[in-house]
């Protein structure tokens, strides 16, 4: 699956005509060092709203328009995979009306965007425990999966009710079930087999993790998969994050020396 994904990435990325703005331009997609997977912690919606005397949910709605923009940019620049942290397993602790609003946003977003996503050949996936989402949110998750499952372009993972530790626990449980059924044994458990049972199975690990709003932590986001990711932090609040900021993050990423524990 991973090989298939990377093969398709190489094939499609050469066809991408559009480039990011020249002032902050990352290198062309076919250049070695182009990230195969960008993951974003979209933080700062509440502060953006507070600064304007607006209710917090206004920040989330403004943040939604940036989701659209980064998907378009990734599609145009030939980035094969984008993961967006939309709701964490810890976000249930927020006031009920904010949780309710966040659970309605996917409906609003996909109702207005689905045709364009299909047109752009975007395949939407969801990572996290979506079975615990309210029925109306689960319904839009299912409809979106159905509408985009045949697409072969940019993969966009929406992390909804996602937690990195829970992701690892579920992978180990899945392996334990296979051991119990006699289809696997504990001696053969290794990193690759865990990776094959994570919610991101079949996708490359994130090369670049971006977090907005000045916070310097991963907050339980893709903690296994991001083991060797390059991290990029910005003070910009998510509703102010534009494709130019994304281009800047990618350009910085391309200047990093990745050694994966080696010396070169
Ligand atoms: C963190 O900001 C943001 C979230 C918990 C929600 C992120 C959701 C979106 C950007 C919209 C998602 C769109 C779709 C399509 C599902 P915060 O509220 O923690 O901000 P703060 O730290 O300033 O309070």
GROMACS .gro file of C-alpha atoms and ligand atoms in nm:
model
  288
    1UNK     CA    1   0.000   0.000   0.000
    2UNK     CA    2   0.280   0.241   0.093
    3UNK     CA    3   0.466   0.161  -0.229
    4UNK     CA    4   0.147   0.207  -0.427
    5UNK     CA    5   0.090   0.543  -0.257
    6UNK     CA    6   0.443   0.667  -0.327
    7UNK     CA    7   0.429   0.544  -0.685
    8UNK     CA    8   0.109   0.734  -0.743
    9UNK     CA    9   0.259   1.041  -0.577
   10UNK     CA   10   0.558   1.039  -0.812
   11UNK     CA   11   0.330   0.989  -1.110
   12UNK     CA   12   0.083   1.263  -1.020
   13UNK     CA   13   0.316   1.522  -0.874
   14UNK     CA   14   0.494   1.568  -1.206
   15UNK     CA   15   0.165   1.677  -1.361
   16UNK     CA   16   0.089   1.952  -1.110
   17UNK     CA   17   0.114   2.282  -1.297
   18UNK     CA   18   0.051   2.545  -1.031
   19UNK     CA   19   0.324   2.678  -0.804
   20UNK     CA   20   0.311   2.856  -0.473
   21UNK     CA   21   0.381   3.231  -0.465
   22UNK     CA   22   0.737   3.306  -0.579
   23UNK     CA   23   0.826   3.515  -0.271
   24UNK     CA   24   0.795   3.215  -0.041
   25UNK     CA   25   0.814   2.943  -0.298
   26UNK     CA   26   0.907   2.593  -0.191
   27UNK     CA   27   1.097   2.397  -0.451
   28UNK     CA   28   0.906   2.224  -0.727
   29UNK     CA   29   0.714   1.910  -0.627
   30UNK     CA   30   0.946   1.674  -0.813
   31UNK     CA   31   1.245   1.808  -0.621
   32UNK     CA   32   1.380   1.558  -0.371
   33UNK     CA   33   1.279   1.678  -0.029
   34UNK     CA   34   0.922   1.762  -0.115
   35UNK     CA   35   0.712   1.640   0.180
   36UNK     CA   36   0.493   1.340   0.108
   37UNK     CA   37   0.277   1.407   0.410
   38UNK     CA   38   0.205   1.735   0.588
   39UNK     CA   39   0.014   1.731   0.917
   40UNK     CA   40  -0.131   2.040   1.086
   41UNK     CA   41  -0.241   2.118   1.440
   42UNK     CA   42  -0.486   2.398   1.371
   43UNK     CA   43  -0.464   2.597   1.693
   44UNK     CA   44  -0.564   2.947   1.802
   45UNK     CA   45  -0.925   2.975   1.686
   46UNK     CA   46  -1.046   3.076   2.032
   47UNK     CA   47  -0.779   3.345   2.075
   48UNK     CA   48  -0.847   3.480   1.726
   49UNK     CA   49  -1.214   3.523   1.820
   50UNK     CA   50  -1.134   3.674   2.163
   51UNK     CA   51  -0.908   3.933   2.003
   52UNK     CA   52  -1.207   4.047   1.799
   53UNK     CA   53  -1.461   4.036   2.081
   54UNK     CA   54  -1.637   3.746   1.909
   55UNK     CA   55  -1.758   3.417   2.058
   56UNK     CA   56  -1.501   3.135   2.035
   57UNK     CA   57  -1.711   2.951   1.780
   58UNK     CA   58  -1.663   3.239   1.537
   59UNK     CA   59  -1.294   3.147   1.544
   60UNK     CA   60  -1.375   2.788   1.452
   61UNK     CA   61  -1.590   2.901   1.162
   62UNK     CA   62  -1.313   3.132   1.040
   63UNK     CA   63  -1.071   2.840   1.080
   64UNK     CA   64  -1.287   2.632   0.852
   65UNK     CA   65  -1.218   2.864   0.560
   66UNK     CA   66  -0.844   2.801   0.611
   67UNK     CA   67  -0.904   2.429   0.588
   68UNK     CA   68  -1.040   2.489   0.241
   69UNK     CA   69  -0.738   2.701   0.149
   70UNK     CA   70  -0.473   2.452   0.266
   71UNK     CA   71  -0.647   2.166   0.087
   72UNK     CA   72  -0.649   2.367  -0.234
   73UNK     CA   73  -0.282   2.456  -0.191
   74UNK     CA   74  -0.177   2.096  -0.125
   75UNK     CA   75  -0.374   1.983  -0.428
   76UNK     CA   76  -0.219   2.248  -0.652
   77UNK     CA   77   0.135   2.188  -0.527
   78UNK     CA   78   0.116   1.810  -0.555
   79UNK     CA   79   0.150   1.726  -0.189
   80UNK     CA   80   0.013   1.374  -0.171
   81UNK     CA   81  -0.115   1.361   0.185
   82UNK     CA   82  -0.248   1.614   0.436
   83UNK     CA   83  -0.368   1.540   0.790
   84UNK     CA   84  -0.567   1.799   0.986
   85UNK     CA   85  -0.629   1.781   1.360
   86UNK     CA   86  -0.993   1.890   1.382
   87UNK     CA   87  -1.103   1.743   1.717
   88UNK     CA   88  -0.898   1.561   1.978
   89UNK     CA   89  -1.004   1.298   2.231
   90UNK     CA   90  -0.941   1.572   2.491
   91UNK     CA   91  -1.165   1.832   2.323
   92UNK     CA   92  -1.477   1.672   2.479
   93UNK     CA   93  -1.378   1.863   2.796
   94UNK     CA   94  -1.487   2.191   2.632
   95UNK     CA   95  -1.823   2.355   2.713
   96UNK     CA   96  -2.111   2.154   2.559
   97UNK     CA   97  -2.217   2.431   2.320
   98UNK     CA   98  -1.863   2.453   2.176
   99UNK     CA   99  -1.844   2.075   2.136
  100UNK     CA  100  -2.185   2.078   1.969
  101UNK     CA  101  -2.067   2.353   1.731
  102UNK     CA  102  -1.747   2.164   1.646
  103UNK     CA  103  -1.954   1.852   1.576
  104UNK     CA  104  -2.170   2.050   1.332
  105UNK     CA  105  -1.875   2.200   1.143
  106UNK     CA  106  -1.795   1.887   0.938
  107UNK     CA  107  -2.153   1.889   0.804
  108UNK     CA  108  -2.127   2.253   0.711
  109UNK     CA  109  -1.785   2.206   0.557
  110UNK     CA  110  -1.849   1.893   0.352
  111UNK     CA  111  -2.194   2.009   0.234
  112UNK     CA  112  -2.036   2.314   0.076
  113UNK     CA  113  -1.703   2.158  -0.030
  114UNK     CA  114  -1.777   1.803  -0.137
  115UNK     CA  115  -1.831   1.875  -0.506
  116UNK     CA  116  -1.505   2.065  -0.531
  117UNK     CA  117  -1.320   1.794  -0.340
  118UNK     CA  118  -1.451   1.533  -0.582
  119UNK     CA  119  -1.361   1.753  -0.877
  120UNK     CA  120  -1.007   1.785  -0.740
  121UNK     CA  121  -0.989   1.405  -0.701
  122UNK     CA  122  -0.934   1.441  -0.325
  123UNK     CA  123  -0.980   1.129  -0.119
  124UNK     CA  124  -1.104   1.212   0.230
  125UNK     CA  125  -1.032   0.978   0.519
  126UNK     CA  126  -1.109   1.013   0.888
  127UNK     CA  127  -0.880   0.903   1.165
  128UNK     CA  128  -0.987   0.874   1.529
  129UNK     CA  129  -1.279   0.703   1.697
  130UNK     CA  130  -1.558   0.829   1.473
  131UNK     CA  131  -1.804   0.579   1.623
  132UNK     CA  132  -1.827   0.797   1.931
  133UNK     CA  133  -1.928   1.105   1.732
  134UNK     CA  134  -2.294   1.217   1.736
  135UNK     CA  135  -2.509   1.041   1.473
  136UNK     CA  136  -2.536   1.351   1.252
  137UNK     CA  137  -2.155   1.381   1.242
  138UNK     CA  138  -2.117   1.010   1.170
  139UNK     CA  139  -2.366   1.048   0.886
  140UNK     CA  140  -2.157   1.316   0.712
  141UNK     CA  141  -1.841   1.112   0.773
  142UNK     CA  142  -2.000   0.813   0.595
  143UNK     CA  143  -2.136   1.023   0.308
  144UNK     CA  144  -1.800   1.192   0.257
  145UNK     CA  145  -1.614   0.861   0.260
  146UNK     CA  146  -1.858   0.722   0.006
  147UNK     CA  147  -1.835   1.022  -0.225
  148UNK     CA  148  -1.454   1.032  -0.228
  149UNK     CA  149  -1.353   0.667  -0.190
  150UNK     CA  150  -1.282   0.622  -0.561
  151UNK     CA  151  -1.062   0.932  -0.582
  152UNK     CA  152  -0.691   0.891  -0.643
  153UNK     CA  153  -0.543   1.236  -0.582
  154UNK     CA  154  -0.452   1.415  -0.260
  155UNK     CA  155  -0.542   1.214   0.052
  156UNK     CA  156  -0.684   1.436   0.328
  157UNK     CA  157  -0.716   1.279   0.672
  158UNK     CA  158  -0.946   1.458   0.912
  159UNK     CA  159  -0.852   1.366   1.268
  160UNK     CA  160  -1.185   1.365   1.452
  161UNK     CA  161  -1.198   1.238   1.808
  162UNK     CA  162  -0.835   1.146   1.751
  163UNK     CA  163  -0.568   1.074   2.011
  164UNK     CA  164  -0.224   0.939   1.932
  165UNK     CA  165  -0.204   0.718   2.238
  166UNK     CA  166  -0.547   0.571   2.167
  167UNK     CA  167  -0.432   0.505   1.809
  168UNK     CA  168  -0.139   0.299   1.942
  169UNK     CA  169  -0.357   0.116   2.196
  170UNK     CA  170  -0.605   0.020   1.921
  171UNK     CA  171  -0.322  -0.107   1.700
  172UNK     CA  172  -0.188  -0.326   1.981
  173UNK     CA  173  -0.539  -0.453   2.060
  174UNK     CA  174  -0.588  -0.543   1.695
  175UNK     CA  175  -0.264  -0.738   1.701
  176UNK     CA  176  -0.365  -0.907   2.029
  177UNK     CA  177  -0.690  -1.019   1.867
  178UNK     CA  178  -0.493  -1.172   1.580
  179UNK     CA  179  -0.267  -1.352   1.828
  180UNK     CA  180  -0.573  -1.481   2.018
  181UNK     CA  181  -0.718  -1.606   1.689
  182UNK     CA  182  -0.392  -1.785   1.609
  183UNK     CA  183  -0.312  -1.566   1.306
  184UNK     CA  184  -0.009  -1.391   1.460
  185UNK     CA  185   0.234  -1.436   1.745
  186UNK     CA  186   0.387  -1.194   1.992
  187UNK     CA  187   0.749  -1.270   1.896
  188UNK     CA  188   0.685  -1.123   1.554
  189UNK     CA  189   0.541  -0.795   1.678
  190UNK     CA  190   0.755  -0.508   1.551
  191UNK     CA  191   0.729  -0.141   1.454
  192UNK     CA  192   0.617  -0.219   1.101
  193UNK     CA  193   0.332  -0.438   1.226
  194UNK     CA  194   0.218  -0.169   1.470
  195UNK     CA  195   0.231   0.086   1.185
  196UNK     CA  196   0.018  -0.141   0.967
  197UNK     CA  197  -0.256  -0.133   1.233
  198UNK     CA  198  -0.258   0.239   1.304
  199UNK     CA  199  -0.530   0.462   1.162
  200UNK     CA  200  -0.280   0.594   0.906
  201UNK     CA  201  -0.187   0.248   0.774
  202UNK     CA  202  -0.078   0.259   0.413
  203UNK     CA  203   0.020   0.627   0.424
  204UNK     CA  204   0.371   0.762   0.466
  205UNK     CA  205   0.459   0.902   0.807
  206UNK     CA  206   0.426   1.280   0.827
  207UNK     CA  207   0.741   1.457   0.709
  208UNK     CA  208   0.632   1.794   0.837
  209UNK     CA  209   0.410   1.876   1.135
  210UNK     CA  210   0.291   2.235   1.160
  211UNK     CA  211   0.137   2.390   1.469
  212UNK     CA  212  -0.010   2.737   1.471
  213UNK     CA  213  -0.071   2.984   1.757
  214UNK     CA  214   0.270   2.972   1.927
  215UNK     CA  215   0.215   2.655   2.129
  216UNK     CA  216   0.517   2.425   2.122
  217UNK     CA  217   0.382   2.074   2.169
  218UNK     CA  218   0.229   1.781   1.983
  219UNK     CA  219  -0.075   1.739   2.209
  220UNK     CA  220  -0.113   1.367   2.141
  221UNK     CA  221  -0.124   1.418   1.762
  222UNK     CA  222   0.028   1.138   1.549
  223UNK     CA  223   0.280   1.070   1.825
  224UNK     CA  224   0.393   0.738   1.676
  225UNK     CA  225   0.391   0.851   1.315
  226UNK     CA  226   0.566   1.183   1.382
  227UNK     CA  227   0.869   1.021   1.548
  228UNK     CA  228   1.100   1.167   1.279
  229UNK     CA  229   0.881   1.448   1.149
  230UNK     CA  230   1.023   1.795   1.114
  231UNK     CA  231   0.830   2.033   1.340
  232UNK     CA  232   0.736   2.384   1.234
  233UNK     CA  233   0.578   2.628   1.476
  234UNK     CA  234   0.434   2.970   1.408
  235UNK     CA  235   0.271   3.237   1.623
  236UNK     CA  236   0.011   3.289   1.351
  237UNK     CA  237  -0.336   3.190   1.473
  238UNK     CA  238  -0.508   2.928   1.261
  239UNK     CA  239  -0.779   3.158   1.116
  240UNK     CA  240  -0.496   3.382   0.985
  241UNK     CA  241  -0.292   3.095   0.838
  242UNK     CA  242  -0.273   3.126   0.460
  243UNK     CA  243  -0.119   2.928   0.176
  244UNK     CA  244   0.179   3.165   0.197
  245UNK     CA  245   0.246   3.044   0.553
  246UNK     CA  246   0.218   2.686   0.432
  247UNK     CA  247   0.463   2.760   0.153
  248UNK     CA  248   0.701   2.913   0.407
  249UNK     CA  249   0.678   2.603   0.627
  250UNK     CA  250   0.754   2.378   0.330
  251UNK     CA  251   1.044   2.596   0.219
  252UNK     CA  252   1.189   2.578   0.574
  253UNK     CA  253   1.134   2.203   0.576
  254UNK     CA  254   1.328   2.170   0.253
  255UNK     CA  255   1.628   2.341   0.410
  256UNK     CA  256   1.639   2.099   0.703
  257UNK     CA  257   1.893   1.818   0.712
  258UNK     CA  258   1.711   1.499   0.797
  259UNK     CA  259   1.936   1.226   0.929
  260UNK     CA  260   1.691   0.980   1.088
  261UNK     CA  261   1.945   0.903   1.356
  262UNK     CA  262   2.229   0.857   1.104
  263UNK     CA  263   2.518   1.096   1.043
  264UNK     CA  264   2.464   1.213   0.685
  265LIG     C1  265  -0.799   2.464   1.835
  265LIG     O1  266  -0.816   2.601   1.860
  265LIG     C2  267  -0.892   2.426   1.731
  265LIG     C3  268  -0.985   2.329   1.743
  265LIG     C4  269  -1.005   2.248   1.863
  265LIG     C5  270  -1.079   2.301   1.632
  265LIG     C6  271  -1.017   2.307   1.499
  265LIG     C7  272  -1.123   2.307   1.398
  265LIG     C8  273  -1.121   2.379   1.285
  265LIG     C9  274  -1.010   2.463   1.244
  265LIG    C10  275  -1.231   2.371   1.190
  265LIG    C11  276  -1.243   2.230   1.145
  265LIG    C12  277  -1.307   2.220   1.021
  265LIG    C13  278  -1.361   2.106   0.975
  265LIG    C14  279  -1.395   2.099   0.836
  265LIG    C15  280  -1.389   1.990   1.060
  265LIG     P1  281  -0.859   2.646   2.007
  265LIG     O2  282  -1.008   2.653   2.011
  265LIG     O3  283  -0.799   2.554   2.108
  265LIG     O4  284  -0.796   2.787   2.015
  265LIG     P2  285  -0.737   2.857   2.146
  265LIG     O5  286  -0.620   2.776   2.189
  265LIG     O6  287  -0.700   2.993   2.098
  265LIG     O7  288  -0.848   2.859   2.249
   0.00000   0.00000   0.00000
